[in-house]
PDB file of C-alpha atoms and ligand atoms in Angstrom:
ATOM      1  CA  UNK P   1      52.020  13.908 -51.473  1.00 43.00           C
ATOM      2  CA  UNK P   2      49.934  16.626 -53.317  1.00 44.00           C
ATOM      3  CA  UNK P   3      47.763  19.286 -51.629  1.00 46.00           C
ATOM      4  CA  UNK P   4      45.053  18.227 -53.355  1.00 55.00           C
ATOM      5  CA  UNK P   5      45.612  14.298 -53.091  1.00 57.00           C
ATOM      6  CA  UNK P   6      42.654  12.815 -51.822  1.00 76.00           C
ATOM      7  CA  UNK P   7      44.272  10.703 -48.747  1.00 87.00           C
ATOM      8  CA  UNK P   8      42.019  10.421 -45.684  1.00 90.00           C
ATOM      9  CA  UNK P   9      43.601  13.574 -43.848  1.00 90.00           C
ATOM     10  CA  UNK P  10      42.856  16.056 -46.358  1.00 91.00           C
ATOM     11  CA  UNK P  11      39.248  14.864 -47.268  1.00 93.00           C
ATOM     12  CA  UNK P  12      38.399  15.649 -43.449  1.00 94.00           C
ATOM     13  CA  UNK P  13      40.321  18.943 -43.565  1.00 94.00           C
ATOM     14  CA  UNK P  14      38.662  19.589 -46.395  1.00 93.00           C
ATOM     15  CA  UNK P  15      34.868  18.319 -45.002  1.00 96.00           C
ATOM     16  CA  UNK P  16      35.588  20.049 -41.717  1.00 96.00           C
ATOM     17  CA  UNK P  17      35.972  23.431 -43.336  1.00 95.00           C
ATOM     18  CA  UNK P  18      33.068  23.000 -45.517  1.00 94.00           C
ATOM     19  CA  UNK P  19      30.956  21.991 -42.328  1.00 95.00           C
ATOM     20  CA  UNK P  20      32.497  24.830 -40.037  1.00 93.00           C
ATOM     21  CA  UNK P  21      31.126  27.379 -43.120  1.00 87.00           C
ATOM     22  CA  UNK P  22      27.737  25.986 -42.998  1.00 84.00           C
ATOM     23  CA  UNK P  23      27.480  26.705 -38.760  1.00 77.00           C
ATOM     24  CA  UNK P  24      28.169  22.944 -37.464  1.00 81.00           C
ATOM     25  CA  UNK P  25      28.800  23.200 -33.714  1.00 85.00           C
ATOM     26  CA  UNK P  26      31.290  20.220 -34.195  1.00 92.00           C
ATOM     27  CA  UNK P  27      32.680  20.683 -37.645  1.00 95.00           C
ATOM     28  CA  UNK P  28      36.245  17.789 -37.312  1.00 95.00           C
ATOM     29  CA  UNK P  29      34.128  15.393 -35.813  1.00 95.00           C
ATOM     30  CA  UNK P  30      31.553  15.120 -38.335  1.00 96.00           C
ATOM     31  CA  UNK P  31      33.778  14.754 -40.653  1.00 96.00           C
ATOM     32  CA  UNK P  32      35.367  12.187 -39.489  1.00 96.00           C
ATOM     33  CA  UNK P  33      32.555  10.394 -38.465  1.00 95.00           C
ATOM     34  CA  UNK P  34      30.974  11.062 -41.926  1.00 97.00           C
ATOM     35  CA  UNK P  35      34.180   9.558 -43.571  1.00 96.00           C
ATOM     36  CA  UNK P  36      34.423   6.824 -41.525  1.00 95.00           C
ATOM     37  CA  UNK P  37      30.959   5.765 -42.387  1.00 96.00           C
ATOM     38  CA  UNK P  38      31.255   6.198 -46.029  1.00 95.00           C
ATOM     39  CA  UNK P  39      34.431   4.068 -45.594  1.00 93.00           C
ATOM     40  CA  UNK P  40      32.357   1.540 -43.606  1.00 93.00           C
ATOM     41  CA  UNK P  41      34.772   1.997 -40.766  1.00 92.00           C
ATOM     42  CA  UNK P  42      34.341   3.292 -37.330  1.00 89.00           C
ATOM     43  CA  UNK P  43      36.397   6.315 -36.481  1.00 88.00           C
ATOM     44  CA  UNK P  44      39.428   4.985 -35.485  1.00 88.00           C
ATOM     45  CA  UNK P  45      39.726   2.583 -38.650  1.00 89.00           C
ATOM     46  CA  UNK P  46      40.119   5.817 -40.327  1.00 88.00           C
ATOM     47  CA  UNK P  47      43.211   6.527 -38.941  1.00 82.00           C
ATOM     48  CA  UNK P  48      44.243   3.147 -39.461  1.00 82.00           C
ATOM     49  CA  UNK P  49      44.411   3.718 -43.503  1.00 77.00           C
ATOM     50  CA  UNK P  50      44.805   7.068 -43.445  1.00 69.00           C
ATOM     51  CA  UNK P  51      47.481   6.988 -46.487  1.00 71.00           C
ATOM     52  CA  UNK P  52      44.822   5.272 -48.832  1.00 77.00           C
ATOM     53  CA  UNK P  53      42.857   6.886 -50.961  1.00 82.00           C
ATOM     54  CA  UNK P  54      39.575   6.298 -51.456  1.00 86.00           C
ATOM     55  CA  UNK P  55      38.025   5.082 -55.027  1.00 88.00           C
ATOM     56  CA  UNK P  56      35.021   7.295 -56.793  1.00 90.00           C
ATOM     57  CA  UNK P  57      32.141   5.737 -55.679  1.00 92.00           C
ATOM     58  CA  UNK P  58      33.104   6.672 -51.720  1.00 93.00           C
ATOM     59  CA  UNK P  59      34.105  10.062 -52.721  1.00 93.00           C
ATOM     60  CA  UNK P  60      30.815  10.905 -54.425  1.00 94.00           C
ATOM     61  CA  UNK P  61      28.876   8.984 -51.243  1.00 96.00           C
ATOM     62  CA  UNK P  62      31.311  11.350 -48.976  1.00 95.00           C
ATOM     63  CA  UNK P  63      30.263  14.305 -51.054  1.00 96.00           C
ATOM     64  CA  UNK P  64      26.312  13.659 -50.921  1.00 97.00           C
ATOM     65  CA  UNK P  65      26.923  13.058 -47.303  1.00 97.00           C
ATOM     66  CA  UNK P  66      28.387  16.572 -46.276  1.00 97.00           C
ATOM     67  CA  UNK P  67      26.058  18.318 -48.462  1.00 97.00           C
ATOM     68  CA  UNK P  68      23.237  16.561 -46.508  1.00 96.00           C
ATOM     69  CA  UNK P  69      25.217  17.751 -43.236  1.00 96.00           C
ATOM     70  CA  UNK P  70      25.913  21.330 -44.496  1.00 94.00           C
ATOM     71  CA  UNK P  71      21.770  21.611 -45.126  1.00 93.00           C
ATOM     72  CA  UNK P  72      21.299  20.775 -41.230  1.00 93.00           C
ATOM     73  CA  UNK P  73      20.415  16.691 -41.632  1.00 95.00           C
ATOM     74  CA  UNK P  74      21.504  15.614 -37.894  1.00 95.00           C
ATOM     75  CA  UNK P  75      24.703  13.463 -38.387  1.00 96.00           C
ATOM     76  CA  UNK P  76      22.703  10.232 -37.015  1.00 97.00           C
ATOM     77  CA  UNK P  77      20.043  10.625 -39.593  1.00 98.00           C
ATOM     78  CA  UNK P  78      23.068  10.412 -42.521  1.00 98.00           C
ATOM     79  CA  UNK P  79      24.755   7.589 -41.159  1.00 97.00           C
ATOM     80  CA  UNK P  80      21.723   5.830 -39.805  1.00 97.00           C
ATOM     81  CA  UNK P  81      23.286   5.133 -36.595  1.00 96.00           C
ATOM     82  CA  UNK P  82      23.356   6.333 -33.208  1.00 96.00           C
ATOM     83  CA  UNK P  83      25.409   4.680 -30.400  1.00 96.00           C
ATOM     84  CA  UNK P  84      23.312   4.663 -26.798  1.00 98.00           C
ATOM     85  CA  UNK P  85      24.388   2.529 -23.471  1.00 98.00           C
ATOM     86  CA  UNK P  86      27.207   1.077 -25.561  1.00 97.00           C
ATOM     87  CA  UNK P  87      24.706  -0.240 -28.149  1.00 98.00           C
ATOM     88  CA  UNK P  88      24.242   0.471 -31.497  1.00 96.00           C
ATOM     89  CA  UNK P  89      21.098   1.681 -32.487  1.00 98.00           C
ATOM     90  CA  UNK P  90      19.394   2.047 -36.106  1.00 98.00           C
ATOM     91  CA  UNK P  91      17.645   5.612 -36.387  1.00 98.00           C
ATOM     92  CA  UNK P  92      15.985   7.323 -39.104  1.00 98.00           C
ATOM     93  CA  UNK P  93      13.539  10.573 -39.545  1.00 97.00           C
ATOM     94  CA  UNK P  94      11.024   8.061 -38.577  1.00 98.00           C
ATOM     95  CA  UNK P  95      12.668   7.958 -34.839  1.00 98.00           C
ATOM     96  CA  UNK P  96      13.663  10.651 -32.100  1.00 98.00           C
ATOM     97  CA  UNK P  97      17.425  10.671 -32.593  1.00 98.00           C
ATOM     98  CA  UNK P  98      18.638   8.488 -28.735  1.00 98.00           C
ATOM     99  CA  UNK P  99      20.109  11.508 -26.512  1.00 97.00           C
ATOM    100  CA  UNK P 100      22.848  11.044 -23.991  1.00 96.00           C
ATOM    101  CA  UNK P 101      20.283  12.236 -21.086  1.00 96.00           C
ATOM    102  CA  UNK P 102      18.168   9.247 -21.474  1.00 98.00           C
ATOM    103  CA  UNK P 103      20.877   7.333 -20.339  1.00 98.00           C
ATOM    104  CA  UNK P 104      19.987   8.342 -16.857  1.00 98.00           C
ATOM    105  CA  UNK P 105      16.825   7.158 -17.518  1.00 98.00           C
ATOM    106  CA  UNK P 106      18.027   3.669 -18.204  1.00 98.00           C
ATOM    107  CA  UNK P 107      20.659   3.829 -15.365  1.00 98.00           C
ATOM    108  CA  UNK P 108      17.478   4.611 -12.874  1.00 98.00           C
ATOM    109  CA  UNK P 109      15.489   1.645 -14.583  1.00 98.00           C
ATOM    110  CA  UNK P 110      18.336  -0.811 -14.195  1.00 98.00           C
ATOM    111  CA  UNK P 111      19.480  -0.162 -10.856  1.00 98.00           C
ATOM    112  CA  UNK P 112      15.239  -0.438  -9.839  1.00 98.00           C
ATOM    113  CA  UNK P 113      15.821  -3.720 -11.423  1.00 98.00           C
ATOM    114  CA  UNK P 114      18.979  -5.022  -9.836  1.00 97.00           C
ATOM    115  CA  UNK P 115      16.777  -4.069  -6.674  1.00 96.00           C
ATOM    116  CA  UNK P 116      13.397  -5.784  -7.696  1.00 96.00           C
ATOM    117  CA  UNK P 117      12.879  -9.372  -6.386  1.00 93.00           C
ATOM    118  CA  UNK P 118      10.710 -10.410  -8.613  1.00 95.00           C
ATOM    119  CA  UNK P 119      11.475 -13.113 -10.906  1.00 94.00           C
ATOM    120  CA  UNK P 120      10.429 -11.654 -14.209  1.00 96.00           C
ATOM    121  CA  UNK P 121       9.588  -8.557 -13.340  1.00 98.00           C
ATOM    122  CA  UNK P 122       7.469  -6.286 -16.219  1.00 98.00           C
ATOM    123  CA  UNK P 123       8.489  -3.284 -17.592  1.00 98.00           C
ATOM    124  CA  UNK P 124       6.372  -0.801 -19.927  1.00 98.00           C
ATOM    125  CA  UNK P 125       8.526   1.767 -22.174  1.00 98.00           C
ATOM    126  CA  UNK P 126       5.929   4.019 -23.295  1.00 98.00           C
ATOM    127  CA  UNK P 127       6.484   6.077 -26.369  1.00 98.00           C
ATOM    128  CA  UNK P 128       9.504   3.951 -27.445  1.00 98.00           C
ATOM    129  CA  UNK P 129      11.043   5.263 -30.623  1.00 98.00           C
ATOM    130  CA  UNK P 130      13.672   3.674 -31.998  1.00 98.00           C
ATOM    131  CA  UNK P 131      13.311   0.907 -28.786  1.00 98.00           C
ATOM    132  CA  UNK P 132      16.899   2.156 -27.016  1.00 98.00           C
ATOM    133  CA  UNK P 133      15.309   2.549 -23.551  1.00 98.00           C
ATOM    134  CA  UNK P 134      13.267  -0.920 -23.705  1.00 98.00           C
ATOM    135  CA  UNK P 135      16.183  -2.853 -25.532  1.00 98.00           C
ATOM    136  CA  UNK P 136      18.707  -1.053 -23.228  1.00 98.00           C
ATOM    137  CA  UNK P 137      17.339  -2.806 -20.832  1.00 98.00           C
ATOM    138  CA  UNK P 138      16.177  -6.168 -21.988  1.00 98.00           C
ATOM    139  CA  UNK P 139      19.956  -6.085 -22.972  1.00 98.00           C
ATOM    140  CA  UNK P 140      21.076  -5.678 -19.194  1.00 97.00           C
ATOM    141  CA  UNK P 141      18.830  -7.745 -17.515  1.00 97.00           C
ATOM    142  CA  UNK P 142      17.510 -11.311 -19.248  1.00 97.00           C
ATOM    143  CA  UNK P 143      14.645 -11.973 -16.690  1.00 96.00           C
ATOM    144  CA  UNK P 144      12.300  -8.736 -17.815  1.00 97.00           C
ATOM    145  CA  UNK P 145       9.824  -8.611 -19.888  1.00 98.00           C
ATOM    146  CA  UNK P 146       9.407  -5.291 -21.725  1.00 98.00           C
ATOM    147  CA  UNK P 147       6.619  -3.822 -23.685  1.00 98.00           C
ATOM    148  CA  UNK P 148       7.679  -0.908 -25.749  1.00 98.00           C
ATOM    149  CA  UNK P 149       4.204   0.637 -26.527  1.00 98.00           C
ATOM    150  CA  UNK P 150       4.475   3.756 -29.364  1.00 98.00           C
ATOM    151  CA  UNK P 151       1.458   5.852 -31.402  1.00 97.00           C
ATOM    152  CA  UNK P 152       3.346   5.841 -34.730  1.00 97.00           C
ATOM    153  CA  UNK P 153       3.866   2.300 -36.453  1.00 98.00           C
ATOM    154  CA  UNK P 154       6.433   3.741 -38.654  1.00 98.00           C
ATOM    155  CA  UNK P 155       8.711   4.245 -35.531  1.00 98.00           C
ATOM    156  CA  UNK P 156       7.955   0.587 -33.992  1.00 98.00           C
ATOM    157  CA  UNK P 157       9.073  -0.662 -37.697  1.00 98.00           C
ATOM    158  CA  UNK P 158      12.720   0.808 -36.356  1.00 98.00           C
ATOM    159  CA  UNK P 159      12.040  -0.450 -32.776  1.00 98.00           C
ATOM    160  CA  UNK P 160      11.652  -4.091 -34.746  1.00 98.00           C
ATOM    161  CA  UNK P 161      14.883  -3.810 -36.648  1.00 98.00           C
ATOM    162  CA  UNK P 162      16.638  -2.806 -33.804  1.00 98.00           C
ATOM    163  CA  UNK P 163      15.328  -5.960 -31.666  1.00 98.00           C
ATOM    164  CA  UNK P 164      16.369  -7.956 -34.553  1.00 98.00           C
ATOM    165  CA  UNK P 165      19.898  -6.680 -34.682  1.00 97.00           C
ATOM    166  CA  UNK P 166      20.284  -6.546 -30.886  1.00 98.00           C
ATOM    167  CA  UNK P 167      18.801  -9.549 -29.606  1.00 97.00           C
ATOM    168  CA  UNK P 168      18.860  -8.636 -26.226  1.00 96.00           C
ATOM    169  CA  UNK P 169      18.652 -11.197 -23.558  1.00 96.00           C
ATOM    170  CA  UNK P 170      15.110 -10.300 -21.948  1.00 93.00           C
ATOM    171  CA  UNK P 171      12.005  -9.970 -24.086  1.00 96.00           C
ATOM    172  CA  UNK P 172      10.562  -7.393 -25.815  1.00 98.00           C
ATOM    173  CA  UNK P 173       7.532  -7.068 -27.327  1.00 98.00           C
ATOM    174  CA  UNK P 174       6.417  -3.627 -29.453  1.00 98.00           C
ATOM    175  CA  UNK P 175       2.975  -2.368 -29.508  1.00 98.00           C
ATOM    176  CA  UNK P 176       0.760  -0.084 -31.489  1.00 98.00           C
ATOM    177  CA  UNK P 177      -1.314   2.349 -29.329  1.00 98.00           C
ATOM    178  CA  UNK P 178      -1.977   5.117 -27.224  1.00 98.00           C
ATOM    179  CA  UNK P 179       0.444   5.134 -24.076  1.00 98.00           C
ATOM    180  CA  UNK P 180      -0.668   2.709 -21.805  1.00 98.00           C
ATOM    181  CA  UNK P 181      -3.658   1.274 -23.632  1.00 98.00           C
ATOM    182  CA  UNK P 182      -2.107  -1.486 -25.126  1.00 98.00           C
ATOM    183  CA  UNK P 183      -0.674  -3.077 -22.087  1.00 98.00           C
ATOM    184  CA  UNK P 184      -2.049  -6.601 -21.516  1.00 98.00           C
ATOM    185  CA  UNK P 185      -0.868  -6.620 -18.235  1.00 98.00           C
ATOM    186  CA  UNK P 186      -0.393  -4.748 -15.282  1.00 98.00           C
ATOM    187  CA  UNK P 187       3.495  -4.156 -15.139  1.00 98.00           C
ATOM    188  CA  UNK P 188       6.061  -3.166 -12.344  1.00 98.00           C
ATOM    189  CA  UNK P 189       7.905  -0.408 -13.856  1.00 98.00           C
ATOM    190  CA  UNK P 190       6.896   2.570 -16.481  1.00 98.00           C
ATOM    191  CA  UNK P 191       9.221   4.598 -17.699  1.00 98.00           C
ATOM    192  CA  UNK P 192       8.953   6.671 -20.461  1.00 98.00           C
ATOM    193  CA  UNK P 193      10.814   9.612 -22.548  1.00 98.00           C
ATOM    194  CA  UNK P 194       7.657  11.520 -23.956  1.00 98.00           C
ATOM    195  CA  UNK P 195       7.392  14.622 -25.540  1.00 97.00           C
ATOM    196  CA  UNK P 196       7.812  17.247 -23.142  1.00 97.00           C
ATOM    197  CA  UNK P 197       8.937  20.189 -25.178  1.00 97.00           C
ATOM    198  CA  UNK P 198       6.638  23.545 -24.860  1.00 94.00           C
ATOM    199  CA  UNK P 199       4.938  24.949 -27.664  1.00 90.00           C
ATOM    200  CA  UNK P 200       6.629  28.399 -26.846  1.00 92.00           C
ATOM    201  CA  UNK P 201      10.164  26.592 -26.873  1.00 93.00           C
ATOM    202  CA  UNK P 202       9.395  24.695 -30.275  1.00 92.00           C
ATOM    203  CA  UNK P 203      10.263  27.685 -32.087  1.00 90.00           C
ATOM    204  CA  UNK P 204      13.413  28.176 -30.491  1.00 92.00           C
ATOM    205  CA  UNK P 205      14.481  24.008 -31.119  1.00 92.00           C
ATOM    206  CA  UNK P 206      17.643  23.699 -33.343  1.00 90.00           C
ATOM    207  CA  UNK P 207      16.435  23.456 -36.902  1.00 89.00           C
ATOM    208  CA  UNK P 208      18.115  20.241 -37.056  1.00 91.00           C
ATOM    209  CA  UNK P 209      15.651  19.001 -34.278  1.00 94.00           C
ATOM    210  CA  UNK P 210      12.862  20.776 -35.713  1.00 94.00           C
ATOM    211  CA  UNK P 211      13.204  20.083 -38.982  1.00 94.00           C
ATOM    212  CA  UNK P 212      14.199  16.572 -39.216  1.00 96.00           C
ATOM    213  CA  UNK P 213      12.944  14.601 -35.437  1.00 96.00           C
ATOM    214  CA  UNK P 214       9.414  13.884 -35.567  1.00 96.00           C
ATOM    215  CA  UNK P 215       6.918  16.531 -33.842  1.00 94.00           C
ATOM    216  CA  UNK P 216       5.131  13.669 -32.672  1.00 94.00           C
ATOM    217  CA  UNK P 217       8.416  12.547 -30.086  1.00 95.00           C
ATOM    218  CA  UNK P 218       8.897  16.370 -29.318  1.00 96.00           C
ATOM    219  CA  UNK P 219       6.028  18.871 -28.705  1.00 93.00           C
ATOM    220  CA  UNK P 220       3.228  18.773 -25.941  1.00 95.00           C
ATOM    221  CA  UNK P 221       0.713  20.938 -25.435  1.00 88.00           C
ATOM    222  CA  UNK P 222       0.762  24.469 -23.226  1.00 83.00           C
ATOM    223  CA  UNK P 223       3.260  23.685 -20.085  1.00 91.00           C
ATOM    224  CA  UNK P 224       4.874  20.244 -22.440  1.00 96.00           C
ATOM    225  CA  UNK P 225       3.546  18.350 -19.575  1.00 97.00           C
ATOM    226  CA  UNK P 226      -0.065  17.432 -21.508  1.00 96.00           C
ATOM    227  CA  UNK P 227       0.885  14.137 -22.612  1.00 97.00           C
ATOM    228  CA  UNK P 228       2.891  12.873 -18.804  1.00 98.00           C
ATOM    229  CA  UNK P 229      -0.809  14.336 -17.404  1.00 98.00           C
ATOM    230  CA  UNK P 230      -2.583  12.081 -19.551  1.00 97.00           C
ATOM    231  CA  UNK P 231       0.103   9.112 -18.952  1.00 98.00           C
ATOM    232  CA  UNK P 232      -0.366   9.602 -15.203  1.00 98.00           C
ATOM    233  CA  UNK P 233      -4.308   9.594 -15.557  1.00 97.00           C
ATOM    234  CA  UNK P 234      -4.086   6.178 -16.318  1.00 96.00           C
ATOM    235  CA  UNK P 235      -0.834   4.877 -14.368  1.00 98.00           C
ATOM    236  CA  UNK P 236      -2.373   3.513 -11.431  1.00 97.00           C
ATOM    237  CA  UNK P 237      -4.532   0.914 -13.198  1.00 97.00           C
ATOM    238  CA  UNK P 238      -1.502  -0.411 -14.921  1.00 98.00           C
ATOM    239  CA  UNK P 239       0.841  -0.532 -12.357  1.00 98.00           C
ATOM    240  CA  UNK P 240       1.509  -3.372  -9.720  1.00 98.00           C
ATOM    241  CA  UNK P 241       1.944  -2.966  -6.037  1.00 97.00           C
ATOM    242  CA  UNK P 242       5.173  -1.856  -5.162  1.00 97.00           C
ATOM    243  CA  UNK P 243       5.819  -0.683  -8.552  1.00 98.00           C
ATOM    244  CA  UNK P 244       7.746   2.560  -9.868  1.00 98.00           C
ATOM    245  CA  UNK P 245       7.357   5.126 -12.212  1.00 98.00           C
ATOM    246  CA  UNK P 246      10.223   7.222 -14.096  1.00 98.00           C
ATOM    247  CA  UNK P 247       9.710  10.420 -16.324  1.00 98.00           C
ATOM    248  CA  UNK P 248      12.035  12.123 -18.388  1.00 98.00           C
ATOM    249  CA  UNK P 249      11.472  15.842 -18.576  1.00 98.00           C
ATOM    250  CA  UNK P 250      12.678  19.047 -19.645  1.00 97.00           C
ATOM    251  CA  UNK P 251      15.472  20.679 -16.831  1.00 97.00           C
ATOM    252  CA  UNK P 252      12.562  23.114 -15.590  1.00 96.00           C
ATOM    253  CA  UNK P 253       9.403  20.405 -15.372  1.00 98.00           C
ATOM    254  CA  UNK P 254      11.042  18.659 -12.307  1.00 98.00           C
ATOM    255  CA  UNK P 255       8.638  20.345  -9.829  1.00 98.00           C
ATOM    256  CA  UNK P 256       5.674  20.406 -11.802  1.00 98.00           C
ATOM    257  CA  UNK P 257       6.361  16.426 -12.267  1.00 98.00           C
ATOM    258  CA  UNK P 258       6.902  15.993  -8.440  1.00 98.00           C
ATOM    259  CA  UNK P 259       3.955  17.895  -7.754  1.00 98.00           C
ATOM    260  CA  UNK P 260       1.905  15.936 -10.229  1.00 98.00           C
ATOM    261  CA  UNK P 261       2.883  12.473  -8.842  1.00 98.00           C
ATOM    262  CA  UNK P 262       2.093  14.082  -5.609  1.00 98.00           C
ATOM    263  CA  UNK P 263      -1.019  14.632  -6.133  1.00 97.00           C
ATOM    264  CA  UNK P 264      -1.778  10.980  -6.985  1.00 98.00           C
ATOM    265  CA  UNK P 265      -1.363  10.003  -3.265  1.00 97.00           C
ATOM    266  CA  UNK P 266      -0.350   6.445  -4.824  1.00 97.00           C
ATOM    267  CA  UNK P 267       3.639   6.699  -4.352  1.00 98.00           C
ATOM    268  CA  UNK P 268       5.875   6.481  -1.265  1.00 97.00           C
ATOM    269  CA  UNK P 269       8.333   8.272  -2.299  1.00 98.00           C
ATOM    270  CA  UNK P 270       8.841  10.761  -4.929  1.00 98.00           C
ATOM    271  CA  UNK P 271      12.234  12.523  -6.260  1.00 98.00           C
ATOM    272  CA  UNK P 272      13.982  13.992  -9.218  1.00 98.00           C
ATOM    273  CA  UNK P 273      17.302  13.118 -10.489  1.00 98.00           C
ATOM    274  CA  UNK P 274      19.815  15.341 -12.192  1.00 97.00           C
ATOM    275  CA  UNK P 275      21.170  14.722 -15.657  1.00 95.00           C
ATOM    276  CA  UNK P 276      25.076  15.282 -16.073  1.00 92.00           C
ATOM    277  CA  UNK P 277      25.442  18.417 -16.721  1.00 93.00           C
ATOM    278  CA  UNK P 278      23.258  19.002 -13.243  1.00 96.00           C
ATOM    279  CA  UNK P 279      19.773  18.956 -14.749  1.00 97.00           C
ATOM    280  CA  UNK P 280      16.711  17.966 -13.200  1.00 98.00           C
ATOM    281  CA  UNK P 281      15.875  15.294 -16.306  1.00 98.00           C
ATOM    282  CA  UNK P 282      14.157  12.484 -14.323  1.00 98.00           C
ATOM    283  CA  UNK P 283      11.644  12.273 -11.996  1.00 98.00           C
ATOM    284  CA  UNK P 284      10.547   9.281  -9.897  1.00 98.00           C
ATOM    285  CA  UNK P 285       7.911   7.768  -7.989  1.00 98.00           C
ATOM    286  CA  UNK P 286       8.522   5.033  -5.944  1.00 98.00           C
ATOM    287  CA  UNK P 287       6.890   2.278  -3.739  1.00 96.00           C
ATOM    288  CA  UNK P 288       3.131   2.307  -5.784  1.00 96.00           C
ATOM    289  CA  UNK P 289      -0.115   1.393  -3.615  1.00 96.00           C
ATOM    290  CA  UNK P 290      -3.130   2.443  -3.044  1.00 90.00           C
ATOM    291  CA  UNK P 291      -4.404   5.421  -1.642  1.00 85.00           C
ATOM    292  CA  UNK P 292      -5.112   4.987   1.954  1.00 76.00           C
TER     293      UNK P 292
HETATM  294  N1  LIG N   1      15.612  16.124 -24.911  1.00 56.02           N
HETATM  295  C1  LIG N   1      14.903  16.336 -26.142  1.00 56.02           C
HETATM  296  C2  LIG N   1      15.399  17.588 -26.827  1.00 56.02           C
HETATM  297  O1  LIG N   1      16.371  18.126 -26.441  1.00 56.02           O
HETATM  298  C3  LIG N   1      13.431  16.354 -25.901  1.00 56.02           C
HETATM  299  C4  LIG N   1      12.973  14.954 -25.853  1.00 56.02           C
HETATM  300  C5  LIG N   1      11.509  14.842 -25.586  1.00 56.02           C
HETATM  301  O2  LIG N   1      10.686  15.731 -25.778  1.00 56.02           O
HETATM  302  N2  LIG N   1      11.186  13.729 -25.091  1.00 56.02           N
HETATM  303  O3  LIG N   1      14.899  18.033 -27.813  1.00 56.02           O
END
């Protein structure tokens, strides 16, 4: 076959050197996953018709695609999809891309929940996103009830399509409000990925997360802990007996988090778990009642 044949192989040689030009930390696998989306296929069903060659229409989509990807558009933004706990999730600029280290997040949630007795217990997901941490879970376990509670409507319109492409087997309702004010309920478990990134850091932020995720998801105020201050104001009000509470955070807010829990005198235990690559990333407080 011709050098310049436009089988599958050489389009990704060819995309992977364009990408690898314009800085991409992971040049091969973009384009591959960029192909395989403009193919409609998943990465492997690329290399399943890897002799074909694909007609104009793809091409020019394939084209459009890497010069989105060469200008710093975050791959999940182009294809509209990110994967997260095995689920595939629908993401746009409206949304926080879903990161592999809110996976722990979920993993802490569930395993509070394989723990819980309660029947149907309640869970609030505060600052939701695209939904992946409240359908996450309503996916593993059908007895909760979520609420995933977020400022910006234009994220809980992605939040919706999600729930209506995942139909996970608890419920989930989204709401439209300020972190914990829209609750109608006291609930047994809040956990939330807010925006925890410093002013001082912002600057330093990948453009592709600074210039494409929404500030909104990202950046909080002087130490990035403003917004978990003003969550934790509030908690106790919201949150049953017994209950727990579980923060995401940046690798060096896991003290300052402890110490703020601390300081509510309303948990029985209090601890911060590390992310995979050995990060503090969550911190919990357990075992909610009231101050003595
Ligand atoms: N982990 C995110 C990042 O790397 C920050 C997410 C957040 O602020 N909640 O940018």
């Amino acid at each position: 076959m011709a050098a310049d044949t436009p089988d599958l192989p050489h389009l990704i040689r060819e995309g992977a050197q364009r990408l690898r030009g314009s800085g991409s930390p992971s040049p091969a696998l973009d384009a591959e996953l960029l192909l395989a989306h403009c193919l409609g296929t998943s990465r492997s069903g690329l290399y399943a018709r890897a002799a074909g060659v694909p007609d104009p229409s793809v091409l020019a989509h394939w084209h459009q695609c890497l010069t989105e990807r060469e200008r710093g558009k975050p791959l999940a933004y182009i294809t509209g999809t990110k994967e997260f706990m095995g689920l595939e999730f629908q993401v746009d600029e409206r949304v926080l891309i879903p990161r592999p280290e809110t996976e722990l997040l979920v993993e802490l949630a569930s395993a509070w929940l394989d723990r819980c007795r309660k029947r149907s217990p309640a869970v609030a997901d505060v600052g939701t996103g695209s939904g992946c941490i409240a359908l996450a879970l309503a996916h593993r376990h059908a007895r909760v009830s979520v609420f995933g509670v977020d400022l910006s409507p234009a994220a809980l319109c992605v939040a919706e399509a999600n729930r209506a492409r995942l139909r996970p087997a608890g419920r989930v309702s989204l709401l439209s409000g300020h972190l914990l004010d829209p609750l109608p309920q006291p609930v047994d478990l809040v956990v939330a990925n807010l925006p925890y990134v410093k002013v001082s850091e912002w600057v330093n932020l990948p453009n592709g997360i600074r210039l494409h995720e929404p500030e909104l998801a990202l950046l909080a105020d002087t130490d990035g802990l403003d917004v978990i201050r003003e969550l934790l104001e509030d908690l106790p009000s919201h949150l049953l007996r017994d209950g727990a509470v579980m923060l995401e955070h940046g690798p060096d807010q896991g003290a300052n988090v402890r110490h703020l829990l601390g300081g509510m005198g309303c948990f029985t235990v209090i601890s911060t778990q590390l992310d995979l690559a050995g990060r503090d990333r969550c911190t919990v407080g357990l075992g909610h009642h009231t101050p003595a």
